[in-house]
mmCIF file of C-alpha atoms and ligand atoms in Angstrom:
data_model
loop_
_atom_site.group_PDB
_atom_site.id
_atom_site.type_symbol
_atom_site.label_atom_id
_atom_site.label_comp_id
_atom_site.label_asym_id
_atom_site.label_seq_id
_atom_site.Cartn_x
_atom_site.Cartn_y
_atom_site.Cartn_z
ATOM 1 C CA UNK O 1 80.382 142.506 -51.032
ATOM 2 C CA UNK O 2 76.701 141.439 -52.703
ATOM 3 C CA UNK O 3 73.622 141.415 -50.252
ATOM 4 C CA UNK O 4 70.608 140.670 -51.170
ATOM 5 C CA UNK O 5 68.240 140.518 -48.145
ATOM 6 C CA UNK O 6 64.427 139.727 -49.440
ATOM 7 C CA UNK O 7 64.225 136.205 -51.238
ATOM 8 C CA UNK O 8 61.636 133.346 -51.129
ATOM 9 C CA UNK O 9 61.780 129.837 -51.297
ATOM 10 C CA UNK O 10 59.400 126.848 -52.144
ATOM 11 C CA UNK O 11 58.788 126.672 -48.881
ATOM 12 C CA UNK O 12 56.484 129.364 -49.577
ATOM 13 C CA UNK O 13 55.464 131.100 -52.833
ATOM 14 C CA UNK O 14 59.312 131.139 -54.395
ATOM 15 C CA UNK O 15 59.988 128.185 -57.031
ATOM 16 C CA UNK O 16 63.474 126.916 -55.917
ATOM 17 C CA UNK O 17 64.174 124.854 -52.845
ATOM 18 C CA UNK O 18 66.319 126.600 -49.964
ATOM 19 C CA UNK O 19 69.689 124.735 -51.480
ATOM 20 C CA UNK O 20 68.778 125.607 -55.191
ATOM 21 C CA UNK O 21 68.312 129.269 -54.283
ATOM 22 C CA UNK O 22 71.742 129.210 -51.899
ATOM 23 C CA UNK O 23 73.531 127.513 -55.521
ATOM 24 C CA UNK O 24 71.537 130.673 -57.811
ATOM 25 C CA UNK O 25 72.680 133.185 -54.684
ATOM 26 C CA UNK O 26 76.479 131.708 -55.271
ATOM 27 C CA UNK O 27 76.287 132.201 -59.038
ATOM 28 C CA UNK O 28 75.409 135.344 -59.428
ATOM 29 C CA UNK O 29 78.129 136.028 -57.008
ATOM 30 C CA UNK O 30 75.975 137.291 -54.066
ATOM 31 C CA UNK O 31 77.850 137.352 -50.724
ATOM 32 C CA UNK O 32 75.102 137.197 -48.291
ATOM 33 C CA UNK O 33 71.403 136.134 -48.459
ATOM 34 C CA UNK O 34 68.381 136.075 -46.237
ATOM 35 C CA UNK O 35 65.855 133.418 -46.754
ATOM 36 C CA UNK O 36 62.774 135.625 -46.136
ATOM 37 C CA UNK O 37 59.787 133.187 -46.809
ATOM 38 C CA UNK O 38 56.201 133.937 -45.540
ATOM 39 C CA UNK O 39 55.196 133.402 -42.142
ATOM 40 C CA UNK O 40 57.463 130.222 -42.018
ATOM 41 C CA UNK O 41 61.090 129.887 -40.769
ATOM 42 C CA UNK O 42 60.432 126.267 -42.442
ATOM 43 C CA UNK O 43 63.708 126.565 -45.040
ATOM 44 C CA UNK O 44 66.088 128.355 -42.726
ATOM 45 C CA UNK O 45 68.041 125.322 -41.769
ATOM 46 C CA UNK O 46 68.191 124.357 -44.893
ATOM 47 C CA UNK O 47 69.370 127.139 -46.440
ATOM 48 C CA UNK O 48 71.980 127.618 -43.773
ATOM 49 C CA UNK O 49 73.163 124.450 -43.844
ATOM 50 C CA UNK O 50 73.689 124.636 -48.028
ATOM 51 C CA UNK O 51 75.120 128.468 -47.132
ATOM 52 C CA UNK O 52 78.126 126.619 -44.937
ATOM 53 C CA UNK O 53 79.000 124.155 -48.028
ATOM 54 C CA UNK O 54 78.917 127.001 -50.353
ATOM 55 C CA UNK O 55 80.509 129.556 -48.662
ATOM 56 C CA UNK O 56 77.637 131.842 -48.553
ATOM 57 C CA UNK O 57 76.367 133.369 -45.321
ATOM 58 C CA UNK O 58 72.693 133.025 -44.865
ATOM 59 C CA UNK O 59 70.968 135.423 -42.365
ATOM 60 C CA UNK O 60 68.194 134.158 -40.519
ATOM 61 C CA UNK O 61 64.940 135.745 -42.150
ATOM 62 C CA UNK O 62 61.440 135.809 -42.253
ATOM 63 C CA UNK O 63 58.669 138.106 -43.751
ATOM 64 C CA UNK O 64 55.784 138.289 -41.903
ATOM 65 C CA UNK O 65 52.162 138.993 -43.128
ATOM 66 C CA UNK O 66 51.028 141.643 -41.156
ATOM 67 C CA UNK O 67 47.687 144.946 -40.980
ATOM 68 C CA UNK O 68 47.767 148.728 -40.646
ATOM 69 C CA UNK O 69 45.079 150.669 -40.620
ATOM 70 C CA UNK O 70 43.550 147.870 -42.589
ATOM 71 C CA UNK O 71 46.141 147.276 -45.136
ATOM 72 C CA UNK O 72 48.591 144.863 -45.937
ATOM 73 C CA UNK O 73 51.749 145.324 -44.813
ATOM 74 C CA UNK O 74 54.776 142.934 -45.257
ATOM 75 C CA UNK O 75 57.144 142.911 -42.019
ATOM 76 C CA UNK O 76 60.589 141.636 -42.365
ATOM 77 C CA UNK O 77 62.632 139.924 -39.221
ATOM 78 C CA UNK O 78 66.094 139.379 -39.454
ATOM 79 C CA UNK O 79 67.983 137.644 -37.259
ATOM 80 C CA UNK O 80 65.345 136.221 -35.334
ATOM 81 C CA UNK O 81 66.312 132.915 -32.565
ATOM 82 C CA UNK O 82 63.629 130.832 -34.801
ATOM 83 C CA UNK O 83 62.783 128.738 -32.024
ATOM 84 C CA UNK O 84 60.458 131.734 -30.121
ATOM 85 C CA UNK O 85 57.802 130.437 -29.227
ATOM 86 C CA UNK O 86 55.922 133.434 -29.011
ATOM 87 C CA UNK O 87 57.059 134.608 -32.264
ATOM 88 C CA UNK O 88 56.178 130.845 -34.114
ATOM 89 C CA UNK O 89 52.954 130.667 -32.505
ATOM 90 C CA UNK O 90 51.623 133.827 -34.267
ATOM 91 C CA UNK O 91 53.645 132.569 -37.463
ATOM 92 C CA UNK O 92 51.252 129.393 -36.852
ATOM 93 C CA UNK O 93 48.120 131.290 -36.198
ATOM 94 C CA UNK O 94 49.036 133.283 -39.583
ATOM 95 C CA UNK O 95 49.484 129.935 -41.679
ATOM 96 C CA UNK O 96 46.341 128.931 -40.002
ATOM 97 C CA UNK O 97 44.213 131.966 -41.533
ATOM 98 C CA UNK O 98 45.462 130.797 -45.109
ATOM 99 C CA UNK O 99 44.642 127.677 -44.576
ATOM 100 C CA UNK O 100 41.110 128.562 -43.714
ATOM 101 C CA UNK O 101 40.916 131.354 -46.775
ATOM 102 C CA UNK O 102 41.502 128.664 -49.445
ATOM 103 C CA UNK O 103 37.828 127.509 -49.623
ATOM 104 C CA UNK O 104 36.060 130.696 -49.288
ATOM 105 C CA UNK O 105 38.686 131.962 -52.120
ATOM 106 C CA UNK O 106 37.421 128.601 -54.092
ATOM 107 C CA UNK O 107 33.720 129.295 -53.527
ATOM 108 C CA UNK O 108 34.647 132.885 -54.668
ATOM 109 C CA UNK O 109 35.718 131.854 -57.999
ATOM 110 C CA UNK O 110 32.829 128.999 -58.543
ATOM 111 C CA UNK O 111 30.521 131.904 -58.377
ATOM 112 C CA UNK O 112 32.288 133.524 -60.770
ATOM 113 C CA UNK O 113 32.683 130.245 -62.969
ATOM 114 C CA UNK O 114 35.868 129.028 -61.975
ATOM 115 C CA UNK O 115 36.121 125.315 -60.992
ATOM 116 C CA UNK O 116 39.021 124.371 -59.079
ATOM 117 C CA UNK O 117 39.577 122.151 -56.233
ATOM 118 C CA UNK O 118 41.950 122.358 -52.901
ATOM 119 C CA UNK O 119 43.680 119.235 -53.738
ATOM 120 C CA UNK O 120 44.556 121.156 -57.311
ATOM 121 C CA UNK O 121 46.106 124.060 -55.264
ATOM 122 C CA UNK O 122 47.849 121.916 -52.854
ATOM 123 C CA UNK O 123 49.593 119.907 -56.035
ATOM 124 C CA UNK O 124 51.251 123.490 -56.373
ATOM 125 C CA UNK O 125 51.735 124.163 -53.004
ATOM 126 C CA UNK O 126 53.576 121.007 -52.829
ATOM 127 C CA UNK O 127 55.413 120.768 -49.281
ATOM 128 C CA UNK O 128 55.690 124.670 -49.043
ATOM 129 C CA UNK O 129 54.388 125.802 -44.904
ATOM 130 C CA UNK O 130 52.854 128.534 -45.993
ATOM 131 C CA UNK O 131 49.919 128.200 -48.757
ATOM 132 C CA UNK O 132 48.607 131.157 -50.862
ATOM 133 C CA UNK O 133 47.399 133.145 -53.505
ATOM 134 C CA UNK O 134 50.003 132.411 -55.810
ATOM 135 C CA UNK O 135 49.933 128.156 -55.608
ATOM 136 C CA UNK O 136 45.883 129.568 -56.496
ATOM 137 C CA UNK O 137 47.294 131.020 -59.275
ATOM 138 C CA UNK O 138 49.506 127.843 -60.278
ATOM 139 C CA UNK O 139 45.869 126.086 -60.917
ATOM 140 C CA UNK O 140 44.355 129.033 -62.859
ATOM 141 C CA UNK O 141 47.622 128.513 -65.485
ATOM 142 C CA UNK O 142 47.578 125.473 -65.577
ATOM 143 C CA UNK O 143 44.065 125.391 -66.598
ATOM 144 C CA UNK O 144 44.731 128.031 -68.632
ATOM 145 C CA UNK O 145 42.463 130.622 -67.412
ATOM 146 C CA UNK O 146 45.628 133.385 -67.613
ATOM 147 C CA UNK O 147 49.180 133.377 -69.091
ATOM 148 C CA UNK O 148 50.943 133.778 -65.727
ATOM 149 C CA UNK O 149 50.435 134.494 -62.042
ATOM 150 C CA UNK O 150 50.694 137.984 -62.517
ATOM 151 C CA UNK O 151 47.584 138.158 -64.962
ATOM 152 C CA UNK O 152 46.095 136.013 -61.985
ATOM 153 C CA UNK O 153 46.662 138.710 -59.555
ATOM 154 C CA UNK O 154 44.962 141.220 -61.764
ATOM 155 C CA UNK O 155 41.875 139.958 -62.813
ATOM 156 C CA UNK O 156 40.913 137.074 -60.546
ATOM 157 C CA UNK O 157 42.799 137.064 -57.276
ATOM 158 C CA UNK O 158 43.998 140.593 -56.168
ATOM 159 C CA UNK O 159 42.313 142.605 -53.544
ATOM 160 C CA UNK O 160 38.631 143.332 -55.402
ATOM 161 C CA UNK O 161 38.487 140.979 -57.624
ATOM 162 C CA UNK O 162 36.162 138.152 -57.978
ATOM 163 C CA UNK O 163 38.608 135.652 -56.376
ATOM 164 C CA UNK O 164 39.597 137.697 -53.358
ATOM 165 C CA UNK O 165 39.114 136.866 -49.685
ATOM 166 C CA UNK O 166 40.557 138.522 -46.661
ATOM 167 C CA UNK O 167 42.390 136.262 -44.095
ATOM 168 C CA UNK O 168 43.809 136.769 -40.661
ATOM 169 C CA UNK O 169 47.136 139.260 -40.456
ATOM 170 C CA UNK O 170 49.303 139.922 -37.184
ATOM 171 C CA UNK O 171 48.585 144.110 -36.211
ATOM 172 C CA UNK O 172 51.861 145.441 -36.957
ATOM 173 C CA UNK O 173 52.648 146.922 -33.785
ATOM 174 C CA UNK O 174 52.399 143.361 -32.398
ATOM 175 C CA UNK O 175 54.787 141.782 -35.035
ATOM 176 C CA UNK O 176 57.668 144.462 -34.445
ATOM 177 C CA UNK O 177 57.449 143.348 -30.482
ATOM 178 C CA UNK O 178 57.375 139.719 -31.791
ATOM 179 C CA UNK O 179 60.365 139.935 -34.114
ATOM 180 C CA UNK O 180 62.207 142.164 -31.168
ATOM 181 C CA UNK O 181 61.247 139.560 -28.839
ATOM 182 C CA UNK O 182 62.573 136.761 -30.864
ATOM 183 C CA UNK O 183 65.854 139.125 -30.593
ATOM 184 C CA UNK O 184 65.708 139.657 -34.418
ATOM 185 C CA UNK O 185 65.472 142.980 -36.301
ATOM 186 C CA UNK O 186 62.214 144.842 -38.075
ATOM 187 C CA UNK O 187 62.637 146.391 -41.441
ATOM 188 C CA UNK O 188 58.982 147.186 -42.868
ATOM 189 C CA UNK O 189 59.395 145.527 -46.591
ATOM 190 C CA UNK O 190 58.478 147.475 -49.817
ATOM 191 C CA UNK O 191 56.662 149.851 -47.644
ATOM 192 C CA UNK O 192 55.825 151.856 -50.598
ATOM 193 C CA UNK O 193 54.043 149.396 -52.977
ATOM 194 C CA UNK O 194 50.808 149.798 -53.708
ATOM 195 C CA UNK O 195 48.770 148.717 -50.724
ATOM 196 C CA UNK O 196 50.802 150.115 -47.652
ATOM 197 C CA UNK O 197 51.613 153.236 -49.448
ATOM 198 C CA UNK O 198 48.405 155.127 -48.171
ATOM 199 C CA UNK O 199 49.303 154.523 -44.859
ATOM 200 C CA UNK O 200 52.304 154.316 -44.229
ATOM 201 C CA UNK O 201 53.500 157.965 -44.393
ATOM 202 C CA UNK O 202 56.409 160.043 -42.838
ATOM 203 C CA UNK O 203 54.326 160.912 -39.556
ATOM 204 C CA UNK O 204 53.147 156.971 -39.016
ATOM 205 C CA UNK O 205 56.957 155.742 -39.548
ATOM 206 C CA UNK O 206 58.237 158.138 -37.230
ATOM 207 C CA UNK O 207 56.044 157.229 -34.858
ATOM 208 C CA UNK O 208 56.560 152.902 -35.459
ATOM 209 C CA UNK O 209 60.213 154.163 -34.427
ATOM 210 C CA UNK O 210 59.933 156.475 -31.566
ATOM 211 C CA UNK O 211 57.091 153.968 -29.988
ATOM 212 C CA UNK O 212 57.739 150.226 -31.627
ATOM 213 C CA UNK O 213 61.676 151.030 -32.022
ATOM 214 C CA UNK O 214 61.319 149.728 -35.829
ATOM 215 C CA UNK O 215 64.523 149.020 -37.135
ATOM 216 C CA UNK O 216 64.545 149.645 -41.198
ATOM 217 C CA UNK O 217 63.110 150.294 -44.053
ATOM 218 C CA UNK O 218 63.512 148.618 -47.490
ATOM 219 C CA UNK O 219 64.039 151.165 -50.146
ATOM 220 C CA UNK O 220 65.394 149.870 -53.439
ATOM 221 C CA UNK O 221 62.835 147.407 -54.474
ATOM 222 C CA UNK O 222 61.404 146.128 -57.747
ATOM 223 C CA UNK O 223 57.911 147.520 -56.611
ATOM 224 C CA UNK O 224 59.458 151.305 -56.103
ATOM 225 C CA UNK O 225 59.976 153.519 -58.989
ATOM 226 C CA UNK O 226 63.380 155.878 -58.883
ATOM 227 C CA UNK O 227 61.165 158.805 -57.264
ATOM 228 C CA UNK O 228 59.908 156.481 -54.413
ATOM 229 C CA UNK O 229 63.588 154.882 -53.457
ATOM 230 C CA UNK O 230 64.803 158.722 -53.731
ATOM 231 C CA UNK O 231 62.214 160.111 -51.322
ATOM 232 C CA UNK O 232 62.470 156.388 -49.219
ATOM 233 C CA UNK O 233 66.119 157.136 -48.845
ATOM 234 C CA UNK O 234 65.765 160.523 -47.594
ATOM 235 C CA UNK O 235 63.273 159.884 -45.014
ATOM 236 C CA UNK O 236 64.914 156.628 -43.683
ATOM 237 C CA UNK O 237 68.058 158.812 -43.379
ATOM 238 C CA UNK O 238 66.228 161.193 -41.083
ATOM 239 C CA UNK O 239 64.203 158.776 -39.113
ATOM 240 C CA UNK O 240 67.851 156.959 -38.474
ATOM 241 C CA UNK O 241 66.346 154.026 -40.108
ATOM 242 C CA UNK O 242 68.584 150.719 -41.951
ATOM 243 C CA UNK O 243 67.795 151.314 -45.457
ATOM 244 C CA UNK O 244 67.896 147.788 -47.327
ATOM 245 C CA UNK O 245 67.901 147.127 -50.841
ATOM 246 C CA UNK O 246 66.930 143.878 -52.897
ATOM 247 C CA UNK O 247 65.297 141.006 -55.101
ATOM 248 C CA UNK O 248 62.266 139.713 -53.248
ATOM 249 C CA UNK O 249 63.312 136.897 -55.578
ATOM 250 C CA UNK O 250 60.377 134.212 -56.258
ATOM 251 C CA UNK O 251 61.914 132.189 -58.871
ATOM 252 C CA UNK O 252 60.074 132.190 -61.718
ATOM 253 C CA UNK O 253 56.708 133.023 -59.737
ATOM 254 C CA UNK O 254 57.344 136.854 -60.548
ATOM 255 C CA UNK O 255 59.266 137.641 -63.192
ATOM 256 C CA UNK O 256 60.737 141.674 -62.743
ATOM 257 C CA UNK O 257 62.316 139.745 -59.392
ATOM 258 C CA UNK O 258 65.629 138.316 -60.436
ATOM 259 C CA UNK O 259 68.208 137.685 -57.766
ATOM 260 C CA UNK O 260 70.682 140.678 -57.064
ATOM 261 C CA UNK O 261 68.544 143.053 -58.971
ATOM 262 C CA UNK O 262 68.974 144.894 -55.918
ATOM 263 C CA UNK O 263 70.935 145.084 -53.522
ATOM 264 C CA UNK O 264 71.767 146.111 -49.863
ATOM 265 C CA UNK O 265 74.180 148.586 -49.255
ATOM 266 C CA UNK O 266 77.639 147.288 -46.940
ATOM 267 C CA UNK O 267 77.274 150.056 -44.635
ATOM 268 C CA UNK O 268 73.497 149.190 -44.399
ATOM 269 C CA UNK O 269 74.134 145.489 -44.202
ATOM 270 C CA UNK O 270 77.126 146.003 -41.118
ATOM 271 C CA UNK O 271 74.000 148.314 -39.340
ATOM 272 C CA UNK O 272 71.539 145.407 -39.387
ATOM 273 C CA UNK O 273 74.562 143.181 -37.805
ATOM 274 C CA UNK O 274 75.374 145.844 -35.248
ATOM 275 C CA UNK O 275 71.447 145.547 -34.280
ATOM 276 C CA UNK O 276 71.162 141.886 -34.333
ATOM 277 C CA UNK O 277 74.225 141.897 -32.058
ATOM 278 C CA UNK O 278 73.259 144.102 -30.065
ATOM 279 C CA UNK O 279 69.603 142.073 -29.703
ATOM 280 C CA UNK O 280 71.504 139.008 -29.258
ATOM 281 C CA UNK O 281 69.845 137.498 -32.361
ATOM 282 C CA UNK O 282 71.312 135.274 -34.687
ATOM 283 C CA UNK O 283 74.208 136.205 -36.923
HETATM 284 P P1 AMP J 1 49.033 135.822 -50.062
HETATM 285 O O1 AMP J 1 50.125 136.148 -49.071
HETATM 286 O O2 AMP J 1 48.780 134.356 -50.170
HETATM 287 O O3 AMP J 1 47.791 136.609 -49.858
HETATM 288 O O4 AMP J 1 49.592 136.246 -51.489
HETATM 289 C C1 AMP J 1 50.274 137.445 -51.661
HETATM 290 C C2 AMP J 1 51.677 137.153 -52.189
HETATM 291 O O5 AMP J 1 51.595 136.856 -53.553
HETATM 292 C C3 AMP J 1 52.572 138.370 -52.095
HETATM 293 O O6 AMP J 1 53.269 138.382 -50.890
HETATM 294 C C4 AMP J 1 53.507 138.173 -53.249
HETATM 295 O O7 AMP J 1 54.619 137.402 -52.865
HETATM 296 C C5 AMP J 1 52.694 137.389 -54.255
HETATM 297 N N1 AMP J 1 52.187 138.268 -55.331
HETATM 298 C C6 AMP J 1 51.449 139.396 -55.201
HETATM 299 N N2 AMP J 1 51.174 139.951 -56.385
HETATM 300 C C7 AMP J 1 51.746 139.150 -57.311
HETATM 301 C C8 AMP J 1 51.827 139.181 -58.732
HETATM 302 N N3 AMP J 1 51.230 140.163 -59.432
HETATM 303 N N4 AMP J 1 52.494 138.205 -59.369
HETATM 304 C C9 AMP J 1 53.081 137.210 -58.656
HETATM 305 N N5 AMP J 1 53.044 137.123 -57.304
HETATM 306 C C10 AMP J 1 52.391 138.071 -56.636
HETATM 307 ZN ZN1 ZN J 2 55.620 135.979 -52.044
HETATM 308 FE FE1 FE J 3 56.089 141.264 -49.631
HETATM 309 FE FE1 FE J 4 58.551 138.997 -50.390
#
């Protein structure tokens, strides 16, 4: 059995529609996906529904922009009863703070001699919920200030650089009740990539699980080297943490992210079922 349980959609910074990435998720002969888009549960029906013609099960997913001690930290729910209103009215008040970022990240780069417009970045952002830095960096290829989003992220739009802007995040804490409360399950994504790494350590994990009752971790990801995932897997192993592996597929907006470059385990995946079940979420 194939799992891969971190993927994106166009419905927010991925480049296939929910259906084309169920079709992809079918040809490469994965088993299981879950549609993890930001702060949205926008392509979840979707992606479900094109799951059930295909044969492919689609677990209910979201990954949810979220701060520790002043860093970013990505929070993924799975499972979650997507009609929580608790849960979608922070995912709205989250979608709100991008909203509100996109002209202060606009007059950020005039000042530094960029001219682009919102209606430019919302011609990439198409009909996707949740607009963000990388529909901003759409514009800047397409104008041909960089090559790729990627060179985007590094010298215009990354945390520091002239482009940047901060926008509103959910405390952490408060988005592991939310995700619990929507009877889903928390697995802290990537914790390990460069901005969470700092503060995230063995001591602050423990404690997310003794106090918050965090769920998992995600270990084998395209933004941890072999050393990370080893030490990842040992400490999730201790902490009686789910240990996840996958994509965090984008399409072609990032390019080391191919589908099924990773994978979750089966032993991990029938733990996260167990703890949706036992939640009462939806699997
Ligand atoms: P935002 O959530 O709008 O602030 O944008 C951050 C998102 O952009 C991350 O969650 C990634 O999905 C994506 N991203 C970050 N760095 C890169 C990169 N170097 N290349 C492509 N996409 C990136
Ligand atoms: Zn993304
Ligand atoms: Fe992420
Ligand atoms: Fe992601």
């Amino acid at each position: 059995m194939r799992i891969d349980l971190h993927t994106h959609s166009d419905v927010s910074d991925g480049t296939d529609t929910p259906t084309a990435l169920v079709h992809k998720a079918v040809q490469v002969g994965l088993d299981v996906i879950s549609l993890t888009d930001h702060d949205t549960f926008a392509g979840i029906a979707e992606a479900q529904e094109a799951g059930r013609r295909t044969g492919l099960k689609v677990v209910s997913g979201l990954e949810m922009s979220t701060k520790f001690e002043g860093k970013s930290v990505h929070l993924l729910g799975y499972g979650c009863d997507v009609r929580n209103r608790d849960l979608t009215d922070e995912l709205a008040r989250i979608r709100a703070g991008r909203v509100e970022r996109l002209p202060r990240m606009i007059d950020n780069l005039r000042a530094a001699g960029i001219e682009i417009t919102i209606d430019e970045v919302y011609d990439h952002a198409g009909a996707a919920a949740a607009v963000g830095r990388p529909h901003v960096a759409d514009v800047l290829v397409q104008k041909g200030v960089v090559a790729n989003r990627d060179e985007a992220f590094r010298t215009w739009l990354g945390e520091g650089m002239p482009g940047y802007a901060e926008r509103y995040a959910c405390p952490l804490e408060r988005a592991i009740d939310l995700v619990h409360a929507a009877k889903g399950v928390a697995v802290i994504a990537h914790p390990w990539s460069r901005e969470s790494r700092a503060v995230l350590t063995a001591p602050v994990l423990e404690r997310l699980v003794k106090d918050y009752q965090l769920d998992g971790i995600e270990v084998d990801h395209p933004d941890h080297d072999e050393a990370t995932r080893e030490l990842l897997f040992e400490m999730g192993a201790r902490l009686g943490l789910v240990r996840t592996g996958s994509s965090d597929y984008h399409g072609h907006g990032k390019e080391n992210n191919d589908l099924a470059c990773n994978t979750t385990r089966p032993s991990a995946y029938n733990e996260l079922v167990g703890r949706i079940r036992r939640r009462g979420g939806w699997i």
